[in-house]
Amino acid sequence: MDLIRQFKAPKGKVIFQPGQDCPGFVLLSKGTIKVSLTGASGRDVVLYRVRPGEICLQTFSCLVNKHAYGAEGVAETDLEGELIPANQFNRRLKEDDAFRNRIMRSVAARFFDYQQLIEEVALTGFDARLAKVLLRLADDGGVVSATHTALASETASGRAYVSRRLSDFARRGLVQQLDHSVSILNKPELQRIAAESW
């Protein structure tokens, strides 16, 4: 029987990618995995992030349905946790009530995240989406360490459009664009914009 083993990965490492078989189920104790999807056009969109106590819906689906990954997972920070081999995961899902309940609650929470993503893309104006992303990714000093390409992935849009809207935000005194980052200058106004819908 395969044994549960310790799992570690450095920031930036690709944890899984489309077409890859799933070796098992990762229970994170430290760090964040960013899960994204690349379309035929080459445009990326961030689907969700996996943090300690959360599950990766891609991994869950691969193990339960026995198919390969359809998205990419990258270590956004250094990672630590445990890897439960596929056969053990499926056995515990059938036999361990507490484990199964924990997984099912996490799956339900992840579907709620998907619902929010769909609502934001379909029912929220772009400026509100961009403002939300800037506020969410900002560090304690109000600096967002992300390129325009990365922000496009976070907002399910194109890089050129992100650049135009950031330039407009800068003209309005909301942000300052720096090399490979954005500094938030007017957080209250960004919060007001983030709360807007169509």
mmCIF file of C-alpha atoms in Angstrom:
data_model
loop_
_atom_site.group_PDB
_atom_site.id
_atom_site.type_symbol
_atom_site.label_atom_id
_atom_site.label_comp_id
_atom_site.label_asym_id
_atom_site.label_seq_id
_atom_site.Cartn_x
_atom_site.Cartn_y
_atom_site.Cartn_z
ATOM 1 C CA MET A 1 0.000 0.000 0.000
ATOM 2 C CA ASP A 2 1.309 3.456 -0.885
ATOM 3 C CA LEU A 3 2.059 5.546 2.174
ATOM 4 C CA ILE A 4 1.087 9.144 2.869
ATOM 5 C CA ARG A 5 4.225 11.202 2.397
ATOM 6 C CA GLN A 6 5.356 14.724 3.116
ATOM 7 C CA PHE A 7 4.903 17.176 0.283
ATOM 8 C CA LYS A 8 7.096 20.235 -0.307
ATOM 9 C CA ALA A 9 7.489 22.524 -3.305
ATOM 10 C CA PRO A 10 9.241 25.874 -3.834
ATOM 11 C CA LYS A 11 7.524 29.015 -5.041
ATOM 12 C CA GLY A 12 7.063 28.960 -8.819
ATOM 13 C CA LYS A 13 7.066 25.176 -9.233
ATOM 14 C CA VAL A 14 4.392 23.734 -11.544
ATOM 15 C CA ILE A 15 2.451 21.282 -9.374
ATOM 16 C CA PHE A 16 0.261 19.937 -12.176
ATOM 17 C CA GLN A 17 -0.573 20.759 -15.784
ATOM 18 C CA PRO A 18 -3.140 19.767 -18.433
ATOM 19 C CA GLY A 19 -2.898 16.142 -19.521
ATOM 20 C CA GLN A 20 -0.970 15.026 -16.442
ATOM 21 C CA ASP A 21 -2.237 12.123 -14.324
ATOM 22 C CA CYS A 22 -2.977 12.864 -10.674
ATOM 23 C CA PRO A 23 -0.594 11.094 -8.241
ATOM 24 C CA GLY A 24 -2.709 11.822 -5.193
ATOM 25 C CA PHE A 25 -4.475 14.343 -3.028
ATOM 26 C CA VAL A 26 -2.488 17.191 -1.452
ATOM 27 C CA LEU A 27 -3.496 18.474 1.978
ATOM 28 C CA LEU A 28 -1.689 21.791 2.361
ATOM 29 C CA SER A 29 -0.411 22.922 5.744
ATOM 30 C CA LYS A 30 1.437 25.958 4.348
ATOM 31 C CA GLY A 31 1.340 28.040 1.189
ATOM 32 C CA THR A 32 -0.906 28.746 -1.786
ATOM 33 C CA ILE A 33 -1.421 27.014 -5.136
ATOM 34 C CA LYS A 34 -2.769 29.151 -7.995
ATOM 35 C CA VAL A 35 -4.949 27.176 -10.417
ATOM 36 C CA SER A 36 -5.429 28.652 -13.891
ATOM 37 C CA LEU A 37 -6.772 27.686 -17.290
ATOM 38 C CA THR A 38 -5.359 28.626 -20.698
ATOM 39 C CA GLY A 39 -7.789 28.943 -23.605
ATOM 40 C CA ALA A 40 -7.147 28.139 -27.272
ATOM 41 C CA SER A 41 -6.428 31.852 -27.813
ATOM 42 C CA GLY A 42 -3.586 31.673 -25.286
ATOM 43 C CA ARG A 43 -5.423 33.830 -22.773
ATOM 44 C CA ASP A 44 -5.144 32.740 -19.140
ATOM 45 C CA VAL A 45 -7.724 33.013 -16.390
ATOM 46 C CA VAL A 46 -7.176 32.314 -12.700
ATOM 47 C CA LEU A 47 -9.852 29.870 -11.551
ATOM 48 C CA TYR A 48 -9.089 29.813 -7.829
ATOM 49 C CA ARG A 49 -6.374 29.454 -5.212
ATOM 50 C CA VAL A 50 -5.843 26.544 -2.838
ATOM 51 C CA ARG A 51 -4.776 27.381 0.717
ATOM 52 C CA PRO A 52 -4.425 25.259 3.880
ATOM 53 C CA GLY A 53 -7.770 23.683 4.748
ATOM 54 C CA GLU A 54 -9.048 24.002 1.170
ATOM 55 C CA ILE A 55 -9.162 21.476 -1.654
ATOM 56 C CA CYS A 56 -8.240 21.628 -5.304
ATOM 57 C CA LEU A 57 -11.367 20.893 -7.307
ATOM 58 C CA GLN A 58 -9.226 19.863 -10.285
ATOM 59 C CA THR A 59 -7.467 17.222 -8.177
ATOM 60 C CA PHE A 60 -10.721 16.030 -6.622
ATOM 61 C CA SER A 61 -12.315 15.643 -10.052
ATOM 62 C CA CYS A 62 -9.276 13.819 -11.469
ATOM 63 C CA LEU A 63 -9.214 11.305 -8.596
ATOM 64 C CA VAL A 64 -12.959 10.651 -8.507
ATOM 65 C CA ASN A 65 -13.465 10.505 -12.286
ATOM 66 C CA LYS A 66 -10.038 8.966 -13.040
ATOM 67 C CA HIS A 67 -9.020 11.436 -15.725
ATOM 68 C CA ALA A 68 -6.075 13.775 -16.314
ATOM 69 C CA TYR A 69 -5.764 17.371 -15.210
ATOM 70 C CA GLY A 70 -7.363 20.037 -17.386
ATOM 71 C CA ALA A 71 -5.773 23.105 -15.778
ATOM 72 C CA GLU A 72 -2.429 24.196 -14.358
ATOM 73 C CA GLY A 73 -1.484 24.531 -10.706
ATOM 74 C CA VAL A 74 1.549 26.598 -9.706
ATOM 75 C CA ALA A 75 3.048 27.151 -6.263
ATOM 76 C CA GLU A 76 2.383 30.827 -5.593
ATOM 77 C CA THR A 77 4.450 30.530 -2.389
ATOM 78 C CA ASP A 78 6.611 27.803 -0.867
ATOM 79 C CA LEU A 79 4.379 24.811 -0.099
ATOM 80 C CA GLU A 80 4.241 22.202 2.642
ATOM 81 C CA GLY A 81 1.719 19.473 3.305
ATOM 82 C CA GLU A 82 0.925 15.804 2.817
ATOM 83 C CA LEU A 83 0.288 13.790 -0.332
ATOM 84 C CA ILE A 84 -2.354 11.089 0.048
ATOM 85 C CA PRO A 85 -1.872 8.498 -2.753
ATOM 86 C CA ALA A 86 -4.839 8.068 -5.085
ATOM 87 C CA ASN A 87 -5.801 4.585 -3.830
ATOM 88 C CA GLN A 88 -5.768 5.730 -0.208
ATOM 89 C CA PHE A 89 -7.763 8.856 -1.031
ATOM 90 C CA ASN A 90 -10.526 6.827 -2.684
ATOM 91 C CA ARG A 91 -10.550 4.302 0.154
ATOM 92 C CA ARG A 92 -10.797 6.999 2.811
ATOM 93 C CA LEU A 93 -13.525 8.753 0.838
ATOM 94 C CA LYS A 94 -15.587 5.531 1.005
ATOM 95 C CA GLU A 95 -14.777 4.391 4.533
ATOM 96 C CA ASP A 96 -13.907 7.443 6.653
ATOM 97 C CA ASP A 97 -17.052 9.495 7.402
ATOM 98 C CA ALA A 98 -15.169 12.422 8.971
ATOM 99 C CA PHE A 99 -12.731 12.623 6.050
ATOM 100 C CA ARG A 100 -15.549 12.383 3.480
ATOM 101 C CA ASN A 101 -17.564 15.114 5.224
ATOM 102 C CA ARG A 102 -14.540 17.387 5.337
ATOM 103 C CA ILE A 103 -13.901 16.887 1.626
ATOM 104 C CA MET A 104 -17.565 17.420 0.696
ATOM 105 C CA ARG A 105 -17.719 20.682 2.670
ATOM 106 C CA SER A 106 -14.597 21.860 0.879
ATOM 107 C CA VAL A 107 -16.059 20.905 -2.510
ATOM 108 C CA ALA A 108 -19.217 22.897 -1.732
ATOM 109 C CA ALA A 109 -17.120 25.913 -0.738
ATOM 110 C CA ARG A 110 -15.100 25.649 -3.947
ATOM 111 C CA PHE A 111 -18.259 25.577 -6.076
ATOM 112 C CA PHE A 112 -19.311 28.785 -4.314
ATOM 113 C CA ASP A 113 -15.978 30.303 -5.442
ATOM 114 C CA TYR A 114 -16.789 29.261 -9.016
ATOM 115 C CA GLN A 115 -20.215 30.871 -8.741
ATOM 116 C CA GLN A 116 -18.612 34.106 -7.595
ATOM 117 C CA LEU A 117 -16.151 33.992 -10.504
ATOM 118 C CA ILE A 118 -18.981 33.537 -13.003
ATOM 119 C CA GLU A 119 -21.008 36.331 -11.399
ATOM 120 C CA GLU A 120 -18.037 38.696 -11.509
ATOM 121 C CA VAL A 121 -17.246 37.977 -15.159
ATOM 122 C CA ALA A 122 -20.871 37.990 -16.347
ATOM 123 C CA LEU A 123 -22.535 40.506 -14.051
ATOM 124 C CA THR A 124 -19.839 42.947 -12.922
ATOM 125 C CA GLY A 125 -18.282 45.797 -14.903
ATOM 126 C CA PHE A 126 -14.587 45.508 -15.685
ATOM 127 C CA ASP A 127 -13.501 48.465 -13.557
ATOM 128 C CA ALA A 128 -15.136 46.834 -10.522
ATOM 129 C CA ARG A 129 -13.366 43.525 -11.270
ATOM 130 C CA LEU A 130 -10.017 45.261 -11.665
ATOM 131 C CA ALA A 131 -10.505 47.256 -8.460
ATOM 132 C CA LYS A 132 -11.373 44.077 -6.531
ATOM 133 C CA VAL A 133 -8.264 42.304 -7.818
ATOM 134 C CA LEU A 134 -5.997 45.239 -6.969
ATOM 135 C CA LEU A 135 -7.399 45.411 -3.441
ATOM 136 C CA ARG A 136 -7.134 41.635 -2.966
ATOM 137 C CA LEU A 137 -3.544 41.364 -4.218
ATOM 138 C CA ALA A 138 -2.177 44.480 -2.488
ATOM 139 C CA ASP A 139 0.349 44.005 0.291
ATOM 140 C CA ASP A 140 0.202 45.910 3.594
ATOM 141 C CA GLY A 141 1.846 48.899 1.921
ATOM 142 C CA GLY A 142 -0.748 49.026 -0.869
ATOM 143 C CA VAL A 143 1.579 47.659 -3.557
ATOM 144 C CA VAL A 144 0.371 45.035 -6.028
ATOM 145 C CA SER A 145 3.357 43.047 -7.299
ATOM 146 C CA ALA A 146 1.873 41.894 -10.602
ATOM 147 C CA THR A 147 2.425 42.579 -14.280
ATOM 148 C CA HIS A 148 -0.372 43.687 -16.601
ATOM 149 C CA THR A 149 -0.386 40.156 -18.014
ATOM 150 C CA ALA A 150 -0.896 38.695 -14.538
ATOM 151 C CA LEU A 151 -3.704 41.171 -13.830
ATOM 152 C CA ALA A 152 -5.344 40.193 -17.122
ATOM 153 C CA SER A 153 -5.301 36.565 -15.975
ATOM 154 C CA GLU A 154 -6.813 37.562 -12.623
ATOM 155 C CA THR A 155 -9.623 39.529 -14.279
ATOM 156 C CA ALA A 156 -10.352 37.128 -17.182
ATOM 157 C CA SER A 157 -9.530 39.791 -19.751
ATOM 158 C CA GLY A 158 -6.810 40.876 -22.168
ATOM 159 C CA ARG A 159 -3.527 42.564 -21.285
ATOM 160 C CA ALA A 160 -4.142 45.584 -23.541
ATOM 161 C CA TYR A 161 -7.483 46.286 -21.901
ATOM 162 C CA VAL A 162 -5.974 46.023 -18.408
ATOM 163 C CA SER A 163 -3.253 48.486 -19.455
ATOM 164 C CA ARG A 164 -5.843 51.000 -20.740
ATOM 165 C CA ARG A 165 -7.953 50.795 -17.578
ATOM 166 C CA LEU A 166 -4.902 51.080 -15.305
ATOM 167 C CA SER A 167 -3.812 54.171 -17.233
ATOM 168 C CA ASP A 168 -7.260 55.645 -16.636
ATOM 169 C CA PHE A 169 -7.055 54.737 -12.930
ATOM 170 C CA ALA A 170 -3.654 56.478 -12.803
ATOM 171 C CA ARG A 171 -5.017 59.636 -14.502
ATOM 172 C CA ARG A 172 -7.760 59.722 -11.857
ATOM 173 C CA GLY A 173 -5.189 59.474 -9.051
ATOM 174 C CA LEU A 174 -6.301 56.029 -7.897
ATOM 175 C CA VAL A 175 -3.046 54.183 -8.582
ATOM 176 C CA GLN A 176 0.531 54.755 -9.635
ATOM 177 C CA GLN A 177 2.022 52.377 -12.175
ATOM 178 C CA LEU A 178 5.534 51.163 -11.363
ATOM 179 C CA ASP A 179 7.874 48.640 -12.999
ATOM 180 C CA HIS A 180 6.134 45.249 -12.596
ATOM 181 C CA SER A 181 3.804 46.578 -9.884
ATOM 182 C CA VAL A 182 0.979 48.984 -9.094
ATOM 183 C CA SER A 183 0.770 51.208 -6.021
ATOM 184 C CA ILE A 184 -2.687 52.017 -4.656
ATOM 185 C CA LEU A 185 -3.047 55.744 -3.945
ATOM 186 C CA ASN A 186 -6.765 56.055 -3.190
ATOM 187 C CA LYS A 187 -8.025 52.898 -1.472
ATOM 188 C CA PRO A 188 -11.485 54.271 -0.472
ATOM 189 C CA GLU A 189 -12.294 55.176 -4.078
ATOM 190 C CA LEU A 190 -11.108 51.768 -5.308
ATOM 191 C CA GLN A 191 -13.331 50.145 -2.694
ATOM 192 C CA ARG A 192 -16.278 52.211 -3.959
ATOM 193 C CA ILE A 193 -15.589 51.145 -7.542
ATOM 194 C CA ALA A 194 -15.206 47.501 -6.456
ATOM 195 C CA ALA A 195 -18.700 47.575 -4.943
ATOM 196 C CA GLU A 196 -20.302 48.700 -8.222
ATOM 197 C CA SER A 197 -22.147 46.348 -10.580
ATOM 198 C CA TRP A 198 -23.325 47.053 -14.118
#
